[in-house]
mmCIF file of C-alpha atoms in Angstrom:
data_model
loop_
_atom_site.group_PDB
_atom_site.id
_atom_site.type_symbol
_atom_site.label_atom_id
_atom_site.label_comp_id
_atom_site.label_asym_id
_atom_site.label_seq_id
_atom_site.Cartn_x
_atom_site.Cartn_y
_atom_site.Cartn_z
ATOM 1 C CA MET A 1 119.365 29.054 169.647
ATOM 2 C CA PRO A 2 119.059 27.507 173.527
ATOM 3 C CA THR A 3 118.489 29.487 175.877
ATOM 4 C CA LYS A 4 121.384 30.196 178.556
ATOM 5 C CA LYS A 5 119.085 30.878 181.301
ATOM 6 C CA THR A 6 119.140 27.411 182.856
ATOM 7 C CA LEU A 7 117.731 26.037 185.808
ATOM 8 C CA ASP A 8 115.400 29.474 185.874
ATOM 9 C CA PHE A 9 112.285 27.465 184.859
ATOM 10 C CA LEU A 10 112.505 25.927 187.755
ATOM 11 C CA PRO A 11 111.918 27.228 190.984
ATOM 12 C CA ASP A 12 114.376 27.396 193.666
ATOM 13 C CA LEU A 13 113.775 23.010 195.824
ATOM 14 C CA CYS A 14 116.733 24.501 198.287
ATOM 15 C CA THR A 15 114.654 26.562 200.648
ATOM 16 C CA PRO A 16 112.635 24.930 203.467
ATOM 17 C CA LYS A 17 109.485 25.543 202.001
ATOM 18 C CA SER A 18 110.073 24.637 198.410
ATOM 19 C CA ILE A 19 111.282 21.049 199.931
ATOM 20 C CA LEU A 20 107.832 21.119 202.160
ATOM 21 C CA HIS A 21 105.988 21.865 199.544
ATOM 22 C CA THR A 22 107.744 18.665 197.724
ATOM 23 C CA LEU A 23 106.992 16.428 200.324
ATOM 24 C CA VAL A 24 103.381 16.995 200.597
ATOM 25 C CA ILE A 25 102.567 17.089 197.157
ATOM 26 C CA VAL A 26 104.959 13.380 196.429
ATOM 27 C CA GLU A 27 103.272 12.383 199.725
ATOM 28 C CA LEU A 28 99.541 12.870 198.325
ATOM 29 C CA LEU A 29 101.324 10.533 195.652
ATOM 30 C CA ALA A 30 102.058 8.289 198.230
ATOM 31 C CA ILE A 31 98.328 7.867 198.700
ATOM 32 C CA ILE A 32 97.163 7.585 195.708
ATOM 33 C CA ILE A 33 99.507 4.936 195.269
ATOM 34 C CA ALA A 34 98.858 3.197 198.540
ATOM 35 C CA LEU A 35 94.837 3.135 197.965
ATOM 36 C CA VAL A 36 94.839 1.641 194.495
ATOM 37 C CA GLY A 37 96.878 -1.100 196.107
ATOM 38 C CA SER A 38 94.657 -1.921 199.612
ATOM 39 C CA SER A 39 91.892 -3.079 199.846
ATOM 40 C CA HIS A 40 91.244 -3.642 203.594
ATOM 41 C CA LEU A 41 92.073 -1.027 206.237
ATOM 42 C CA TYR A 42 95.294 -2.483 208.355
ATOM 43 C CA ASP A 43 97.054 -3.347 204.683
ATOM 44 C CA LEU A 44 95.916 0.281 203.181
ATOM 45 C CA ALA A 45 97.794 1.413 206.684
ATOM 46 C CA VAL A 46 101.003 -0.893 205.994
ATOM 47 C CA ARG A 47 101.585 -0.186 202.674
ATOM 48 C CA LEU A 48 101.028 3.730 202.819
ATOM 49 C CA ALA A 49 103.883 3.599 205.600
ATOM 50 C CA PHE A 50 106.043 2.066 203.146
ATOM 51 C CA VAL A 51 105.243 4.008 200.145
ATOM 52 C CA SER A 52 105.625 7.022 202.005
ATOM 53 C CA LEU A 53 108.953 5.715 203.758
ATOM 54 C CA PHE A 54 110.045 4.817 199.930
ATOM 55 C CA VAL A 55 109.179 8.423 198.307
ATOM 56 C CA LEU A 56 109.731 10.740 200.254
ATOM 57 C CA TRP A 57 113.511 9.394 200.901
ATOM 58 C CA THR A 58 114.040 8.817 197.087
ATOM 59 C CA THR A 59 112.385 12.704 196.626
ATOM 60 C CA LEU A 60 114.446 14.096 199.202
ATOM 61 C CA ILE A 61 117.750 12.405 198.145
ATOM 62 C CA SER A 62 116.830 13.069 194.150
ATOM 63 C CA VAL A 63 115.745 17.728 195.453
ATOM 64 C CA ALA A 64 119.750 17.682 197.297
ATOM 65 C CA PHE A 65 121.236 16.299 194.006
ATOM 66 C CA ILE A 66 119.172 18.510 191.951
ATOM 67 C CA CYS A 67 119.971 21.297 194.121
ATOM 68 C CA ILE A 68 123.697 20.359 194.084
ATOM 69 C CA MET A 69 124.176 20.802 190.219
ATOM 70 C CA SER A 70 121.902 24.105 190.283
ATOM 71 C CA ARG A 71 125.172 25.589 191.768
ATOM 72 C CA LEU A 72 127.558 23.551 190.313
ATOM 73 C CA LEU A 73 126.562 23.693 186.239
ATOM 74 C CA PRO A 74 124.439 27.644 186.624
ATOM 75 C CA HIS A 75 124.675 27.331 182.732
ATOM 76 C CA LEU A 76 122.710 24.264 181.355
ATOM 77 C CA THR A 77 120.360 25.137 178.329
ATOM 78 C CA THR A 78 117.157 23.541 179.004
ATOM 79 C CA LYS A 79 116.818 20.978 177.357
ATOM 80 C CA THR A 80 120.856 19.920 178.757
ATOM 81 C CA SER A 81 118.987 20.816 182.587
ATOM 82 C CA SER A 82 115.540 19.208 182.189
ATOM 83 C CA LEU A 83 117.386 15.904 180.582
ATOM 84 C CA THR A 84 119.920 15.892 183.790
ATOM 85 C CA VAL A 85 116.678 16.363 186.209
ATOM 86 C CA TRP A 86 114.793 13.202 185.102
ATOM 87 C CA LEU A 87 117.997 11.253 184.610
ATOM 88 C CA ILE A 88 119.290 12.247 188.230
ATOM 89 C CA THR A 89 115.278 11.462 190.114
ATOM 90 C CA SER A 90 115.254 7.842 187.673
ATOM 91 C CA LEU A 91 118.967 6.595 188.815
ATOM 92 C CA VAL A 92 118.294 7.769 192.033
ATOM 93 C CA THR A 93 114.727 5.681 191.726
ATOM 94 C CA LEU A 94 116.705 3.050 190.380
ATOM 95 C CA MET A 95 118.910 2.593 193.278
ATOM 96 C CA ALA A 96 116.144 2.943 195.541
ATOM 97 C CA SER A 97 113.862 0.165 194.508
ATOM 98 C CA ILE A 98 117.067 -1.919 194.202
ATOM 99 C CA ILE A 99 118.380 -1.681 197.694
ATOM 100 C CA ALA A 100 114.318 -1.882 198.571
ATOM 101 C CA GLU A 101 114.344 -5.315 196.863
ATOM 102 C CA MET A 102 117.246 -6.296 197.932
ATOM 103 C CA ALA A 103 116.113 -5.739 201.845
ATOM 104 C CA ASP A 104 112.323 -7.199 201.067
ATOM 105 C CA SER A 105 113.916 -9.772 199.758
ATOM 106 C CA TYR A 106 117.116 -10.360 202.037
ATOM 107 C CA GLN A 107 114.403 -10.301 205.127
ATOM 108 C CA HIS A 108 112.138 -13.414 203.449
ATOM 109 C CA ALA A 109 114.906 -15.041 202.173
ATOM 110 C CA GLU A 110 113.904 -15.200 198.566
ATOM 111 C CA ALA A 111 115.730 -14.123 195.086
ATOM 112 C CA ILE A 112 114.905 -11.591 192.918
ATOM 113 C CA SER A 113 112.272 -12.831 190.515
ATOM 114 C CA TYR A 114 110.802 -11.472 187.782
ATOM 115 C CA TRP A 115 108.267 -10.070 189.747
ATOM 116 C CA ASN A 116 110.685 -7.622 191.734
ATOM 117 C CA SER A 117 112.036 -6.533 188.188
ATOM 118 C CA LEU A 118 108.570 -5.875 187.464
ATOM 119 C CA PHE A 119 108.562 -3.724 190.748
ATOM 120 C CA ILE A 120 111.473 -2.131 190.118
ATOM 121 C CA PHE A 121 110.593 -1.158 186.118
ATOM 122 C CA LYS A 122 106.862 0.750 187.168
ATOM 123 C CA ASN A 123 109.105 2.286 190.277
ATOM 124 C CA ILE A 124 110.771 3.914 187.732
ATOM 125 C CA PHE A 125 108.020 4.446 184.967
ATOM 126 C CA ILE A 126 105.413 6.145 187.868
ATOM 127 C CA SER A 127 109.430 8.087 188.514
ATOM 128 C CA SER A 128 109.409 9.316 185.157
ATOM 129 C CA VAL A 129 106.404 10.515 184.419
ATOM 130 C CA MET A 130 106.149 13.087 187.174
ATOM 131 C CA THR A 131 109.190 14.196 186.843
ATOM 132 C CA LEU A 132 108.603 15.362 183.564
ATOM 133 C CA VAL A 133 104.887 16.208 183.906
ATOM 134 C CA PHE A 134 106.769 18.671 186.542
ATOM 135 C CA LEU A 135 109.463 19.144 184.164
ATOM 136 C CA ARG A 136 106.737 20.708 181.604
ATOM 137 C CA TYR A 137 104.385 22.475 184.161
ATOM 138 C CA PHE A 138 107.382 24.720 185.584
ATOM 139 C CA TYR A 139 108.492 25.401 182.121
ATOM 140 C CA ILE A 140 105.032 26.698 180.879
ATOM 141 C CA GLN A 141 105.101 28.759 184.211
ATOM 142 C CA HIS A 142 107.945 30.593 183.535
ATOM 143 C CA GLN A 143 107.298 31.356 179.332
ATOM 144 C CA TRP A 144 103.554 32.899 181.629
ATOM 145 C CA GLN A 145 106.646 34.648 184.260
ATOM 146 C CA LEU A 146 108.744 36.124 181.379
ATOM 147 C CA HIS A 147 105.593 36.686 178.971
ATOM 148 C CA MET A 148 104.003 38.608 181.696
ATOM 149 C CA GLN A 149 107.279 40.906 182.920
ATOM 150 C CA ALA A 150 107.946 41.021 178.703
ATOM 151 C CA ASP A 151 104.350 42.697 179.169
ATOM 152 C CA THR A 152 105.222 44.738 182.227
ATOM 153 C CA SER A 153 108.237 46.395 181.099
ATOM 154 C CA ALA A 154 106.391 47.564 178.053
ATOM 155 C CA LYS A 155 103.465 48.819 179.329
ATOM 156 C CA TYR A 156 106.136 50.602 181.711
ATOM 157 C CA ASP A 157 108.050 51.976 179.181
ATOM 158 C CA ALA A 158 104.830 53.651 177.370
ATOM 159 C CA LEU A 159 104.068 55.169 180.107
ATOM 160 C CA SER A 160 107.306 56.795 180.411
ATOM 161 C CA SER A 161 107.404 57.535 176.805
ATOM 162 C CA ARG A 162 104.266 59.718 177.207
ATOM 163 C CA MET A 163 106.438 61.647 179.906
ATOM 164 C CA ARG A 164 109.048 63.071 177.996
ATOM 165 C CA PRO A 165 107.662 65.540 174.967
ATOM 166 C CA HIS A 166 106.037 67.363 177.757
ATOM 167 C CA PHE A 167 109.278 67.146 179.460
ATOM 168 C CA LEU A 168 110.987 67.892 176.247
ATOM 169 C CA PHE A 169 108.904 70.937 175.404
ATOM 170 C CA ASN A 170 108.994 72.671 178.429
ATOM 171 C CA ALA A 171 111.998 72.589 179.045
ATOM 172 C CA LEU A 172 112.713 73.368 175.401
ATOM 173 C CA ASN A 173 110.629 76.518 175.761
ATOM 174 C CA THR A 174 112.590 77.419 178.788
ATOM 175 C CA ILE A 175 116.068 77.763 176.639
ATOM 176 C CA ALA A 176 114.342 79.891 173.396
ATOM 177 C CA GLN A 177 113.221 81.964 176.719
ATOM 178 C CA LEU A 178 115.782 82.894 177.684
ATOM 179 C CA ILE A 179 117.880 83.079 174.875
ATOM 180 C CA HIS A 180 115.994 86.356 174.373
ATOM 181 C CA ILE A 181 116.624 87.136 178.104
ATOM 182 C CA ASN A 182 120.030 86.379 179.219
ATOM 183 C CA GLN A 183 122.329 83.876 177.014
ATOM 184 C CA ASP A 184 124.580 83.071 179.996
ATOM 185 C CA GLN A 185 120.944 81.763 181.631
ATOM 186 C CA ALA A 186 120.606 80.187 178.540
ATOM 187 C CA GLU A 187 123.936 78.131 178.242
ATOM 188 C CA GLU A 188 123.467 77.180 181.924
ATOM 189 C CA ALA A 189 120.323 75.877 181.052
ATOM 190 C CA ILE A 190 121.062 74.071 178.018
ATOM 191 C CA LEU A 191 123.461 71.967 180.381
ATOM 192 C CA ASP A 192 121.559 71.571 182.581
ATOM 193 C CA LEU A 193 119.524 69.933 179.957
ATOM 194 C CA ALA A 194 121.840 67.911 177.933
ATOM 195 C CA GLY A 195 122.818 66.560 181.580
ATOM 196 C CA MET A 196 118.620 65.288 182.548
ATOM 197 C CA MET A 197 118.499 63.699 178.552
ATOM 198 C CA ARG A 198 121.062 61.802 179.238
ATOM 199 C CA THR A 199 119.233 59.837 182.658
ATOM 200 C CA ILE A 200 115.823 60.543 180.279
ATOM 201 C CA LEU A 201 117.610 58.647 177.435
ATOM 202 C CA ASP A 202 118.767 56.327 179.135
ATOM 203 C CA LYS A 203 117.024 53.019 178.537
ATOM 204 C CA ARG A 204 118.018 51.148 182.824
ATOM 205 C CA SER A 205 115.304 50.227 184.192
ATOM 206 C CA ARG A 206 116.527 51.126 187.590
ATOM 207 C CA ILE A 207 118.301 54.612 188.547
ATOM 208 C CA SER A 208 119.756 55.231 191.871
ATOM 209 C CA LEU A 209 118.244 58.050 194.063
ATOM 210 C CA GLN A 210 121.524 60.563 193.944
ATOM 211 C CA ASP A 211 120.879 59.903 189.688
ATOM 212 C CA GLU A 212 117.273 61.287 190.131
ATOM 213 C CA LEU A 213 118.146 63.991 192.547
ATOM 214 C CA ASP A 214 120.517 65.335 190.375
ATOM 215 C CA LEU A 215 117.777 65.261 187.177
ATOM 216 C CA THR A 216 115.089 67.052 189.545
ATOM 217 C CA ILE A 217 117.711 69.318 190.083
ATOM 218 C CA ARG A 218 118.533 70.092 186.889
ATOM 219 C CA TYR A 219 114.863 70.542 186.393
ATOM 220 C CA LEU A 220 114.822 73.217 189.339
ATOM 221 C CA ASN A 221 117.510 75.573 187.517
ATOM 222 C CA MET A 222 116.025 75.360 184.713
ATOM 223 C CA GLU A 223 112.370 76.328 186.163
ATOM 224 C CA GLY A 224 114.792 79.341 188.028
ATOM 225 C CA LEU A 225 115.506 80.657 185.051
ATOM 226 C CA ARG A 226 113.066 80.777 183.850
ATOM 227 C CA LEU A 227 110.269 81.513 186.533
ATOM 228 C CA GLY A 228 113.157 84.239 189.218
ATOM 229 C CA LYS A 229 113.553 83.591 192.529
ATOM 230 C CA ARG A 230 110.485 85.479 193.520
ATOM 231 C CA ARG A 231 108.509 83.552 192.140
ATOM 232 C CA LEU A 232 109.389 79.977 192.628
ATOM 233 C CA THR A 233 111.374 79.147 196.604
ATOM 234 C CA ILE A 234 112.353 75.705 197.044
ATOM 235 C CA VAL A 235 112.077 73.836 200.617
ATOM 236 C CA TRP A 236 114.357 70.588 200.651
ATOM 237 C CA ASP A 237 113.009 68.273 203.961
ATOM 238 C CA MET A 238 116.066 65.498 204.124
ATOM 239 C CA ASP A 239 118.661 63.497 205.992
ATOM 240 C CA LYS A 240 121.614 63.797 203.867
ATOM 241 C CA ASN A 241 122.972 61.403 206.374
ATOM 242 C CA THR A 242 120.178 59.086 206.250
ATOM 243 C CA LEU A 243 118.634 59.359 202.922
ATOM 244 C CA PRO A 244 119.577 56.158 200.860
ATOM 245 C CA PHE A 245 121.103 57.282 198.366
ATOM 246 C CA ASP A 246 123.020 54.691 196.373
ATOM 247 C CA MET A 247 118.894 52.614 196.400
ATOM 248 C CA GLU A 248 117.381 51.727 193.045
ATOM 249 C CA ILE A 249 113.752 53.503 192.187
ATOM 250 C CA PRO A 250 112.635 53.772 188.680
ATOM 251 C CA PRO A 251 113.806 57.047 186.685
ATOM 252 C CA LEU A 252 111.741 60.060 186.372
ATOM 253 C CA ILE A 253 109.583 59.526 189.617
ATOM 254 C CA LEU A 254 109.893 62.840 191.125
ATOM 255 C CA GLN A 255 110.730 65.112 188.637
ATOM 256 C CA PRO A 256 107.686 64.678 186.929
ATOM 257 C CA LEU A 257 105.206 65.268 189.996
ATOM 258 C CA VAL A 258 107.760 68.660 190.479
ATOM 259 C CA GLU A 259 107.180 69.351 187.053
ATOM 260 C CA ASN A 260 103.511 69.478 187.471
ATOM 261 C CA ALA A 261 103.426 70.870 190.706
ATOM 262 C CA ILE A 262 105.101 74.266 189.127
ATOM 263 C CA TYR A 263 103.051 73.736 186.302
ATOM 264 C CA HIS A 264 99.672 74.112 188.126
ATOM 265 C CA GLY A 265 100.450 75.427 191.309
ATOM 266 C CA ILE A 266 103.402 77.738 191.042
ATOM 267 C CA GLN A 267 103.392 79.409 187.460
ATOM 268 C CA PRO A 268 99.533 79.861 187.334
ATOM 269 C CA ARG A 269 100.068 82.435 190.728
ATOM 270 C CA GLN A 270 101.481 86.433 190.615
ATOM 271 C CA ASP A 271 103.668 86.322 192.489
ATOM 272 C CA GLY A 272 105.007 82.502 192.933
ATOM 273 C CA GLY A 273 105.140 80.211 195.613
ATOM 274 C CA THR A 274 107.178 77.743 197.809
ATOM 275 C CA LEU A 275 107.459 74.323 196.231
ATOM 276 C CA GLY A 276 108.622 71.703 199.140
ATOM 277 C CA ILE A 277 109.919 68.419 198.533
ATOM 278 C CA SER A 278 110.825 65.965 201.221
ATOM 279 C CA LEU A 279 111.694 62.642 201.372
ATOM 280 C CA TYR A 280 112.107 60.073 205.103
ATOM 281 C CA ASP A 281 114.174 57.088 205.209
ATOM 282 C CA GLN A 282 111.081 54.799 207.161
ATOM 283 C CA GLY A 283 113.705 51.550 207.335
ATOM 284 C CA ASP A 284 112.146 49.379 204.991
ATOM 285 C CA SER A 285 110.942 51.985 202.832
ATOM 286 C CA LEU A 286 111.062 55.519 201.110
ATOM 287 C CA GLN A 287 108.822 58.048 201.560
ATOM 288 C CA ILE A 288 108.900 60.850 199.048
ATOM 289 C CA SER A 289 106.670 64.119 199.228
ATOM 290 C CA VAL A 290 105.831 67.033 196.749
ATOM 291 C CA THR A 291 103.982 69.803 198.267
ATOM 292 C CA ASN A 292 102.769 73.147 196.100
ATOM 293 C CA PRO A 293 100.300 76.171 196.963
ATOM 294 C CA ILE A 294 96.659 75.734 195.259
ATOM 295 C CA PRO A 295 96.315 79.066 193.135
ATOM 296 C CA PRO A 296 92.974 80.797 193.197
ATOM 297 C CA GLU A 297 90.180 80.495 190.649
ATOM 298 C CA GLY A 298 90.683 82.283 187.702
ATOM 299 C CA ALA A 299 93.752 82.526 187.708
ATOM 300 C CA HIS A 300 95.718 83.208 184.634
ATOM 301 C CA GLY A 301 97.156 79.920 182.656
ATOM 302 C CA HIS A 302 95.078 77.907 185.943
ATOM 303 C CA LYS A 303 93.960 74.617 184.515
ATOM 304 C CA ALA A 304 91.963 72.658 187.352
ATOM 305 C CA GLY A 305 91.818 69.045 187.498
ATOM 306 C CA ASN A 306 94.718 68.094 185.132
ATOM 307 C CA HIS A 307 95.910 64.900 187.038
ATOM 308 C CA ILE A 308 97.280 63.528 183.854
ATOM 309 C CA ALA A 309 100.689 63.102 185.766
ATOM 310 C CA GLN A 310 99.368 61.571 188.942
ATOM 311 C CA GLU A 311 97.746 59.455 187.097
ATOM 312 C CA ASN A 312 100.486 57.932 185.419
ATOM 313 C CA MET A 313 102.790 57.796 188.101
ATOM 314 C CA LYS A 314 100.243 55.327 190.190
ATOM 315 C CA LYS A 315 100.455 53.396 186.685
ATOM 316 C CA ARG A 316 104.442 53.345 186.921
ATOM 317 C CA LEU A 317 104.073 52.616 191.062
ATOM 318 C CA LYS A 318 101.763 50.316 190.950
ATOM 319 C CA LEU A 319 103.561 48.323 187.861
ATOM 320 C CA ALA A 320 107.132 48.914 189.654
ATOM 321 C CA TYR A 321 105.674 47.513 192.499
ATOM 322 C CA GLY A 322 102.586 46.765 192.686
ATOM 323 C CA ASP A 323 100.777 46.818 195.599
ATOM 324 C CA ARG A 324 103.490 47.679 198.381
ATOM 325 C CA ALA A 325 103.853 51.294 196.529
ATOM 326 C CA ASN A 326 100.982 53.644 196.586
ATOM 327 C CA LEU A 327 99.882 57.293 195.788
ATOM 328 C CA LYS A 328 98.409 59.655 198.145
ATOM 329 C CA ILE A 329 96.745 63.331 197.271
ATOM 330 C CA ALA A 330 96.329 65.971 200.104
ATOM 331 C CA LYS A 331 94.144 68.762 199.192
ATOM 332 C CA THR A 332 93.422 72.208 201.701
ATOM 333 C CA GLU A 333 92.462 75.181 201.198
ATOM 334 C CA HIS A 334 95.430 76.674 200.187
ATOM 335 C CA GLN A 335 98.224 73.711 199.922
ATOM 336 C CA TYR A 336 97.973 70.610 197.238
ATOM 337 C CA ARG A 337 100.665 67.419 198.588
ATOM 338 C CA VAL A 338 101.104 65.175 196.758
ATOM 339 C CA SER A 339 103.289 61.901 198.349
ATOM 340 C CA PHE A 340 103.860 58.197 197.986
ATOM 341 C CA SER A 341 106.119 55.525 199.276
ATOM 342 C CA ILE A 342 108.178 52.381 198.019
ATOM 343 C CA PRO A 343 109.887 49.764 199.256
ATOM 344 C CA LYS A 344 113.722 49.294 199.685
ATOM 345 C CA GLU A 345 114.242 46.298 197.244
#
């Protein structure tokens, strides 16, 4: 079944950068052609001038037609689009060759001969071969990119799926404890869990910042019921008037860090502690940080050195944003802080 993603395997030839790269490549080809057919420096200069003029104008006209085609016919199959590009370059080369031969014949008052026809044939042959080579290169490159994207997506999904069993276990454990303490609160926790599971089971690769905050708030509601307000104090630091709540971000990018902070920083302390969550709009990026107190050594339930969630988050940020996102950890005697920034896209 042919793919209907058409012209997607071709780079956008309509941008100034792409046009410049294309012209540089064809000019290198013109230099090679001029060198092959010249025996003297003067002949080389003259031949290079004519060949460059011919290939540059032929290329510009071909690119113009391809750009028009890509906008008028965006749903061609890969085979059809390749054939169309080849026909465009061949026809443009044919017309340019005929015009060049007619101009040369008119200048020298000669009729178009067999050798003139051979000149036209050679131009079309060279143009066809180069077009097919580039089409093949672009197609292979596109397939490689699709493979890399699929591989990245699979790795990202695998990292995300590691979080869900641990998260679900904690949530169900909280509900089980609440059932024996307060059934009304247990019912609230079940409703919060249902809302959280809708977000977690969503297969989208991106969700809005608002959805991630809603997920985190639901989780904090459940933890607040389990630990009690005396042990868990939450301080939000964010400007609701400036935050891009509709910004698309990877799911489960804040909640796991909050869960980690509670599990390793708040829960082991007998008197609990304060959990700090801050979000700042930095113009071209979003800064998020989570802070928690460090429990004393030997505190009940404290497991030092457990950084699985943080390492997982580093890998997910790397897969989602590459080098444009980073996760930093700052530790003092009494406080642990995890922060990261993600670019706006």
